[in-house]
Amino acid sequence: MPTLPLSQPRTLTLPSSLTFASKTILVTGCTPGGLGYSAAKLLLIHHTSTLVITARSQSSADSIASILLNEPLVKALPTRPTIIPLPLDLDHPSAIPAFTTALTNSVTDLDAAILNAGRGGPTYTQSPDTRHEAILQVNVYSSLLNALDLLPLLRRTAARKNTPSRLTWVGSFVQFDHEFSKTNLPPLGDGPNDSLIAHLDQKKTFGPTSRYNTSRLLSTMLTRELAARVPKEEVIINDLSPGMVATNFGTKHGLLFRVVSAVAMKVTRSRAPDEGAKTYLWAIGECGEESHGAYLVDNAISERTPFVESAEGKTIQKKIWDEVFTECVTTDPSLKTVFD
């Protein structure tokens, strides 16, 4: 499979009958002009009863909720939907358990969660809480903690409604162009100096574009590990690529990157955010148990980068799971029994 989705359809189709009535759905990382915002808007148009959205601050989340409610197609709905705006900043993993508590206090059920929040950027920075490299902190480490903390509510909802809940992690096709394919592999042993996280924290390992790509390789690996531990009868877990989508993502990069991206957008027939976001709705509303642990592209089950099936890839997958899960338990000790 090529790195770029050269043959992607520009538009996607969802069944007109698709409805999320009587469902409560969470979308993290809602920013106007982005995929999270488009997904939120489409979910409302498809009659989601209660939509929980997050932004990095309460004031931002409140503002986005107001904008969504004033979207023409949302205003035209026969019943005004309920939107619950909550703050969630994945740069600060210590705040994630508090977010989960706020969510649990706000809703009785959670039928689906779309983990859309993420970050990129060409500059090496560290998370203020952990001092880990920031892109990996947000896209990988904090996102797994977010997913693990949501599992109890997702499972309770599945048991009460006698149907699986959904957890979809937004990834990317750029997993095919990760840094492990271009540089020496990280330490693969089990010794005290073989930490994968510590290796990736080093500034010398950071690449302006490759680091985001690697974050999407690691997140698809963690999706596989998480799905292997949660029965599909309780929560259907998958990850997806929305394809090449024309958003404002990447504006922090330099001129050359933006020029190359603009060319790539034309070559790949890039999608508008509302089209890319249809992949989110398909993942939680149309595909079934066969998608548990799978990677989705263009509203179909697809193949991940072959690296995940290589000997090195399998070793990295196990290491990243073990290390990140350990950090998650340190942040939220209740997760020691999350799979019991």
GROMACS .gro file of C-alpha atoms in nm:
model
  340
    1MET     CA    1   0.000   0.000   0.000
    2PRO     CA    2   0.138   0.345  -0.084
    3THR     CA    3   0.216   0.598   0.188
    4LEU     CA    4  -0.029   0.847   0.038
    5PRO     CA    5  -0.391   0.740  -0.030
    6LEU     CA    6  -0.353   0.806  -0.402
    7SER     CA    7  -0.686   0.656  -0.504
    8GLN     CA    8  -0.910   0.769  -0.221
    9PRO     CA    9  -1.262   0.873  -0.316
   10ARG     CA   10  -1.318   1.241  -0.251
   11THR     CA   11  -1.665   1.183  -0.109
   12LEU     CA   12  -1.806   0.907   0.108
   13THR     CA   13  -2.162   0.790   0.160
   14LEU     CA   14  -2.344   0.710   0.481
   15PRO     CA   15  -2.688   0.546   0.487
   16SER     CA   16  -2.964   0.803   0.516
   17SER     CA   17  -3.117   0.577   0.780
   18LEU     CA   18  -2.811   0.601   1.006
   19THR     CA   19  -2.926   0.735   1.341
   20PHE     CA   20  -2.774   0.776   1.683
   21ALA     CA   21  -3.103   0.852   1.855
   22SER     CA   22  -3.105   0.761   2.225
   23LYS     CA   23  -2.724   0.742   2.224
   24THR     CA   24  -2.462   0.933   2.417
   25ILE     CA   25  -2.140   0.987   2.222
   26LEU     CA   26  -1.810   1.148   2.313
   27VAL     CA   27  -1.584   1.325   2.063
   28THR     CA   28  -1.253   1.457   2.194
   29GLY     CA   29  -1.062   1.743   2.036
   30CYS     CA   30  -1.334   1.953   1.872
   31THR     CA   31  -1.192   2.254   1.694
   32PRO     CA   32  -1.383   2.451   1.426
   33GLY     CA   33  -1.242   2.358   1.086
   34GLY     CA   34  -1.112   2.026   1.215
   35LEU     CA   35  -1.231   1.668   1.188
   36GLY     CA   36  -1.355   1.654   1.547
   37TYR     CA   37  -1.586   1.949   1.489
   38SER     CA   38  -1.714   1.800   1.163
   39ALA     CA   39  -1.776   1.467   1.333
   40ALA     CA   40  -1.967   1.640   1.611
   41LYS     CA   41  -2.181   1.826   1.360
   42LEU     CA   42  -2.257   1.511   1.160
   43LEU     CA   43  -2.343   1.319   1.476
   44LEU     CA   44  -2.596   1.586   1.567
   45ILE     CA   45  -2.743   1.579   1.217
   46HIS     CA   46  -2.777   1.202   1.256
   47HIS     CA   47  -2.984   1.257   1.570
   48THR     CA   48  -2.737   1.190   1.848
   49SER     CA   49  -2.937   1.250   2.165
   50THR     CA   50  -2.648   1.356   2.389
   51LEU     CA   51  -2.314   1.467   2.252
   52VAL     CA   52  -2.015   1.524   2.475
   53ILE     CA   53  -1.740   1.735   2.321
   54THR     CA   54  -1.403   1.836   2.457
   55ALA     CA   55  -1.159   2.118   2.402
   56ARG     CA   56  -0.850   2.219   2.596
   57SER     CA   57  -1.039   2.463   2.817
   58GLN     CA   58  -1.394   2.494   2.945
   59SER     CA   59  -1.441   2.830   2.775
   60SER     CA   60  -1.332   2.686   2.439
   61ALA     CA   61  -1.561   2.386   2.479
   62ASP     CA   62  -1.854   2.614   2.570
   63SER     CA   63  -1.789   2.832   2.264
   64ILE     CA   64  -1.771   2.532   2.031
   65ALA     CA   65  -2.097   2.393   2.170
   66SER     CA   66  -2.266   2.724   2.094
   67ILE     CA   67  -2.129   2.727   1.739
   68LEU     CA   68  -2.250   2.371   1.681
   69LEU     CA   69  -2.601   2.450   1.802
   70ASN     CA   70  -2.613   2.739   1.554
   71GLU     CA   71  -2.517   2.528   1.254
   72PRO     CA   72  -2.810   2.557   1.008
   73LEU     CA   73  -2.870   2.182   0.979
   74VAL     CA   74  -2.852   2.143   1.355
   75LYS     CA   75  -3.092   2.432   1.414
   76ALA     CA   76  -3.332   2.269   1.168
   77LEU     CA   77  -3.357   1.948   1.373
   78PRO     CA   78  -3.703   1.885   1.520
   79THR     CA   79  -3.555   1.832   1.866
   80ARG     CA   80  -3.277   2.043   2.011
   81PRO     CA   81  -2.988   1.809   2.093
   82THR     CA   82  -2.805   1.809   2.423
   83ILE     CA   83  -2.438   1.904   2.406
   84ILE     CA   84  -2.217   1.867   2.711
   85PRO     CA   85  -1.889   2.061   2.674
   86LEU     CA   86  -1.601   1.949   2.896
   87PRO     CA   87  -1.233   2.046   2.920
   88LEU     CA   88  -0.970   1.786   2.832
   89ASP     CA   89  -0.605   1.870   2.774
   90LEU     CA   90  -0.403   1.559   2.692
   91ASP     CA   91  -0.081   1.750   2.752
   92HIS     CA   92  -0.168   1.701   3.118
   93PRO     CA   93  -0.235   1.330   3.179
   94SER     CA   94  -0.288   1.392   3.549
   95ALA     CA   95  -0.612   1.574   3.454
   96ILE     CA   96  -0.759   1.279   3.264
   97PRO     CA   97  -0.902   1.092   3.567
   98ALA     CA   98  -1.074   1.417   3.672
   99PHE     CA   99  -1.221   1.447   3.322
  100THR     CA  100  -1.352   1.091   3.350
  101THR     CA  101  -1.514   1.175   3.682
  102ALA     CA  102  -1.676   1.486   3.534
  103LEU     CA  103  -1.803   1.279   3.241
  104THR     CA  104  -1.943   1.009   3.466
  105ASN     CA  105  -2.118   1.274   3.675
  106SER     CA  106  -2.268   1.428   3.360
  107VAL     CA  107  -2.404   1.121   3.179
  108THR     CA  108  -2.556   0.787   3.272
  109ASP     CA  109  -2.440   0.603   2.963
  110LEU     CA  110  -2.164   0.625   2.706
  111ASP     CA  111  -2.249   0.439   2.387
  112ALA     CA  112  -1.945   0.545   2.185
  113ALA     CA  113  -1.622   0.737   2.224
  114ILE     CA  114  -1.420   0.882   1.940
  115LEU     CA  115  -1.064   0.963   2.044
  116ASN     CA  116  -0.991   1.241   1.798
  117ALA     CA  117  -0.776   1.478   2.006
  118GLY     CA  118  -0.418   1.491   1.887
  119ARG     CA  119  -0.126   1.713   1.806
  120GLY     CA  120   0.157   1.746   1.558
  121GLY     CA  121   0.421   2.004   1.483
  122PRO     CA  122   0.780   2.033   1.361
  123THR     CA  123   0.939   2.136   1.690
  124TYR     CA  124   1.061   1.918   1.973
  125THR     CA  125   0.877   2.005   2.294
  126GLN     CA  126   0.814   1.823   2.619
  127SER     CA  127   0.491   1.761   2.804
  128PRO     CA  128   0.477   1.993   3.107
  129ASP     CA  129   0.358   1.711   3.334
  130THR     CA  130   0.581   1.421   3.236
  131ARG     CA  131   0.867   1.574   3.035
  132HIS     CA  132   0.797   1.315   2.766
  133GLU     CA  133   0.811   1.426   2.401
  134ALA     CA  134   0.482   1.610   2.354
  135ILE     CA  135   0.345   1.455   2.033
  136LEU     CA  136   0.381   1.105   2.174
  137GLN     CA  137   0.243   1.216   2.510
  138VAL     CA  138  -0.077   1.343   2.352
  139ASN     CA  139  -0.128   1.103   2.061
  140VAL     CA  140  -0.015   0.785   2.234
  141TYR     CA  141   0.038   0.787   2.609
  142SER     CA  142  -0.245   1.019   2.718
  143SER     CA  143  -0.481   0.880   2.456
  144LEU     CA  144  -0.439   0.528   2.593
  145LEU     CA  145  -0.503   0.660   2.945
  146ASN     CA  146  -0.815   0.833   2.813
  147ALA     CA  147  -0.934   0.507   2.654
  148LEU     CA  148  -0.865   0.297   2.963
  149ASP     CA  149  -1.045   0.541   3.191
  150LEU     CA  150  -1.352   0.530   2.964
  151LEU     CA  151  -1.375   0.150   2.961
  152PRO     CA  152  -1.580   0.105   3.281
  153LEU     CA  153  -1.853   0.344   3.162
  154LEU     CA  154  -1.853   0.192   2.813
  155ARG     CA  155  -1.882  -0.157   2.961
  156ARG     CA  156  -2.163  -0.061   3.199
  157THR     CA  157  -2.355   0.091   2.911
  158ALA     CA  158  -2.309  -0.224   2.703
  159ALA     CA  159  -2.433  -0.442   2.986
  160ARG     CA  160  -2.736  -0.223   3.050
  161LYS     CA  161  -2.834  -0.199   2.683
  162ASN     CA  162  -2.727  -0.553   2.588
  163THR     CA  163  -2.530  -0.429   2.289
  164PRO     CA  164  -2.160  -0.349   2.250
  165SER     CA  165  -2.041   0.003   2.306
  166ARG     CA  166  -1.786   0.155   2.067
  167LEU     CA  167  -1.437   0.299   2.105
  168THR     CA  168  -1.268   0.439   1.797
  169TRP     CA  169  -0.916   0.581   1.800
  170VAL     CA  170  -0.844   0.822   1.515
  171GLY     CA  171  -0.514   0.736   1.346
  172SER     CA  172  -0.366   0.797   1.005
  173PHE     CA  173  -0.224   0.640   0.692
  174VAL     CA  174   0.109   0.805   0.780
  175GLN     CA  175   0.179   0.503   1.002
  176PHE     CA  176   0.334   0.355   0.687
  177ASP     CA  177   0.609   0.618   0.692
  178HIS     CA  178   0.726   0.586   1.053
  179GLU     CA  179   1.075   0.668   1.180
  180PHE     CA  180   1.168   0.307   1.258
  181SER     CA  181   1.181   0.238   0.886
  182LYS     CA  182   1.442   0.510   0.833
  183THR     CA  183   1.667   0.500   1.138
  184ASN     CA  184   1.813   0.245   1.372
  185LEU     CA  185   1.553   0.055   1.568
  186PRO     CA  186   1.508   0.158   1.929
  187PRO     CA  187   1.634  -0.071   2.206
  188LEU     CA  188   1.437  -0.396   2.195
  189GLY     CA  189   1.570  -0.564   2.506
  190ASP     CA  190   1.427  -0.584   2.857
  191GLY     CA  191   1.713  -0.424   3.045
  192PRO     CA  192   1.693  -0.112   3.263
  193ASN     CA  193   1.841   0.098   2.981
  194ASP     CA  194   1.610  -0.036   2.712
  195SER     CA  195   1.306   0.184   2.771
  196LEU     CA  196   1.132   0.268   2.445
  197ILE     CA  197   0.970   0.577   2.595
  198ALA     CA  198   1.304   0.704   2.725
  199HIS     CA  199   1.459   0.645   2.383
  200LEU     CA  200   1.186   0.846   2.210
  201ASP     CA  201   1.215   1.123   2.469
  202GLN     CA  202   1.564   1.204   2.343
  203LYS     CA  203   1.570   1.512   2.126
  204LYS     CA  204   1.812   1.348   1.882
  205THR     CA  205   1.544   1.092   1.786
  206PHE     CA  206   1.287   1.360   1.697
  207GLY     CA  207   1.202   1.424   1.332
  208PRO     CA  208   0.980   1.720   1.230
  209THR     CA  209   0.747   1.498   1.026
  210SER     CA  210   0.846   1.145   1.121
  211ARG     CA  211   0.752   1.183   1.486
  212TYR     CA  212   0.382   1.239   1.411
  213ASN     CA  213   0.393   0.942   1.174
  214THR     CA  214   0.549   0.727   1.443
  215SER     CA  215   0.283   0.835   1.690
  216ARG     CA  216   0.023   0.691   1.453
  217LEU     CA  217   0.217   0.367   1.420
  218LEU     CA  218   0.227   0.333   1.798
  219SER     CA  219  -0.141   0.424   1.840
  220THR     CA  220  -0.248   0.157   1.590
  221MET     CA  221  -0.032  -0.093   1.783
  222LEU     CA  222  -0.199   0.005   2.110
  223THR     CA  223  -0.540  -0.034   1.947
  224ARG     CA  224  -0.450  -0.396   1.869
  225GLU     CA  225  -0.330  -0.457   2.223
  226LEU     CA  226  -0.636  -0.296   2.382
  227ALA     CA  227  -0.880  -0.486   2.161
  228ALA     CA  228  -0.709  -0.813   2.253
  229ARG     CA  229  -0.795  -0.748   2.619
  230VAL     CA  230  -1.157  -0.636   2.583
  231PRO     CA  231  -1.428  -0.874   2.454
  232LYS     CA  232  -1.597  -0.748   2.139
  233GLU     CA  233  -1.931  -0.831   2.301
  234GLU     CA  234  -1.860  -0.549   2.549
  235VAL     CA  235  -1.677  -0.281   2.350
  236ILE     CA  236  -1.592  -0.287   1.980
  237ILE     CA  237  -1.253  -0.119   1.953
  238ASN     CA  238  -1.093  -0.006   1.628
  239ASP     CA  239  -0.883   0.270   1.478
  240LEU     CA  240  -0.919   0.451   1.148
  241SER     CA  241  -0.762   0.680   0.897
  242PRO     CA  242  -0.988   0.959   0.772
  243GLY     CA  243  -0.768   0.981   0.463
  244MET     CA  244  -0.607   1.294   0.327
  245VAL     CA  245  -0.830   1.573   0.456
  246ALA     CA  246  -0.796   1.947   0.396
  247THR     CA  247  -0.785   2.086   0.750
  248ASN     CA  248  -0.563   2.341   0.919
  249PHE     CA  249  -0.347   2.062   1.062
  250GLY     CA  250   0.017   2.124   0.975
  251THR     CA  251   0.003   2.503   0.974
  252LYS     CA  252   0.286   2.513   1.230
  253HIS     CA  253   0.525   2.357   0.979
  254GLY     CA  254   0.752   2.556   0.750
  255LEU     CA  255   0.682   2.678   0.399
  256LEU     CA  256   0.834   2.375   0.224
  257PHE     CA  257   0.618   2.133   0.421
  258ARG     CA  258   0.306   2.337   0.348
  259VAL     CA  259   0.385   2.353  -0.024
  260VAL     CA  260   0.443   1.978  -0.040
  261SER     CA  261   0.122   1.921   0.156
  262ALA     CA  262  -0.073   2.141  -0.084
  263VAL     CA  263   0.055   1.939  -0.379
  264ALA     CA  264  -0.027   1.615  -0.198
  265MET     CA  265  -0.380   1.741  -0.133
  266LYS     CA  266  -0.432   1.785  -0.506
  267VAL     CA  267  -0.269   1.455  -0.603
  268THR     CA  268  -0.474   1.257  -0.353
  269ARG     CA  269  -0.801   1.437  -0.419
  270SER     CA  270  -0.821   1.547  -0.056
  271ARG     CA  271  -1.150   1.544   0.127
  272ALA     CA  272  -1.331   1.823   0.301
  273PRO     CA  273  -1.350   1.775   0.680
  274ASP     CA  274  -1.719   1.685   0.663
  275GLU     CA  275  -1.632   1.401   0.423
  276GLY     CA  276  -1.338   1.277   0.627
  277ALA     CA  277  -1.552   1.279   0.940
  278LYS     CA  278  -1.794   1.034   0.780
  279THR     CA  279  -1.533   0.767   0.850
  280TYR     CA  280  -1.589   0.834   1.222
  281LEU     CA  281  -1.963   0.778   1.198
  282TRP     CA  282  -1.917   0.463   0.992
  283ALA     CA  283  -1.673   0.326   1.249
  284ILE     CA  284  -1.914   0.362   1.541
  285GLY     CA  285  -2.244   0.319   1.361
  286GLU     CA  286  -2.216   0.089   1.062
  287CYS     CA  287  -1.935  -0.165   1.102
  288GLY     CA  288  -1.988  -0.449   1.345
  289GLU     CA  289  -1.793  -0.694   1.557
  290GLU     CA  290  -1.579  -0.786   1.257
  291SER     CA  291  -1.405  -0.451   1.301
  292HIS     CA  292  -1.289  -0.526   1.657
  293GLY     CA  293  -0.915  -0.464   1.663
  294ALA     CA  294  -0.917  -0.363   1.297
  295TYR     CA  295  -0.788  -0.061   1.107
  296LEU     CA  296  -1.045   0.117   0.890
  297VAL     CA  297  -0.993   0.315   0.570
  298ASP     CA  298  -1.256   0.461   0.334
  299ASN     CA  299  -1.536   0.300   0.536
  300ALA     CA  300  -1.392  -0.049   0.503
  301ILE     CA  301  -1.158  -0.274   0.699
  302SER     CA  302  -0.806  -0.232   0.566
  303GLU     CA  303  -0.449  -0.339   0.635
  304ARG     CA  304  -0.204  -0.167   0.865
  305THR     CA  305   0.157  -0.108   0.772
  306PRO     CA  306   0.331  -0.446   0.729
  307PHE     CA  307   0.577  -0.338   0.998
  308VAL     CA  308   0.328  -0.434   1.271
  309GLU     CA  309   0.354  -0.799   1.165
  310SER     CA  310   0.734  -0.802   1.147
  311ALA     CA  311   0.942  -0.946   1.431
  312GLU     CA  312   1.065  -0.597   1.524
  313GLY     CA  313   0.713  -0.455   1.503
  314LYS     CA  314   0.570  -0.719   1.734
  315THR     CA  315   0.846  -0.655   1.986
  316ILE     CA  316   0.787  -0.280   1.976
  317GLN     CA  317   0.413  -0.332   2.011
  318LYS     CA  318   0.456  -0.537   2.328
  319LYS     CA  319   0.712  -0.295   2.471
  320ILE     CA  320   0.506   0.016   2.405
  321TRP     CA  321   0.199  -0.147   2.559
  322ASP     CA  322   0.385  -0.259   2.871
  323GLU     CA  323   0.556   0.076   2.923
  324VAL     CA  324   0.256   0.298   2.852
  325PHE     CA  325   0.016   0.083   3.055
  326THR     CA  326   0.255   0.104   3.349
  327GLU     CA  327   0.254   0.484   3.323
  328CYS     CA  328  -0.126   0.486   3.300
  329VAL     CA  329  -0.155   0.285   3.620
  330THR     CA  330   0.088   0.521   3.791
  331THR     CA  331  -0.135   0.814   3.694
  332ASP     CA  332  -0.460   0.632   3.778
  333PRO     CA  333  -0.408   0.340   4.018
  334SER     CA  334  -0.767   0.221   3.966
  335LEU     CA  335  -0.654   0.090   3.626
  336LYS     CA  336  -0.470  -0.199   3.794
  337THR     CA  337  -0.797  -0.391   3.774
  338VAL     CA  338  -0.942  -0.243   3.456
  339PHE     CA  339  -0.934  -0.579   3.276
  340ASP     CA  340  -1.063  -0.788   3.567
   0.00000   0.00000   0.00000
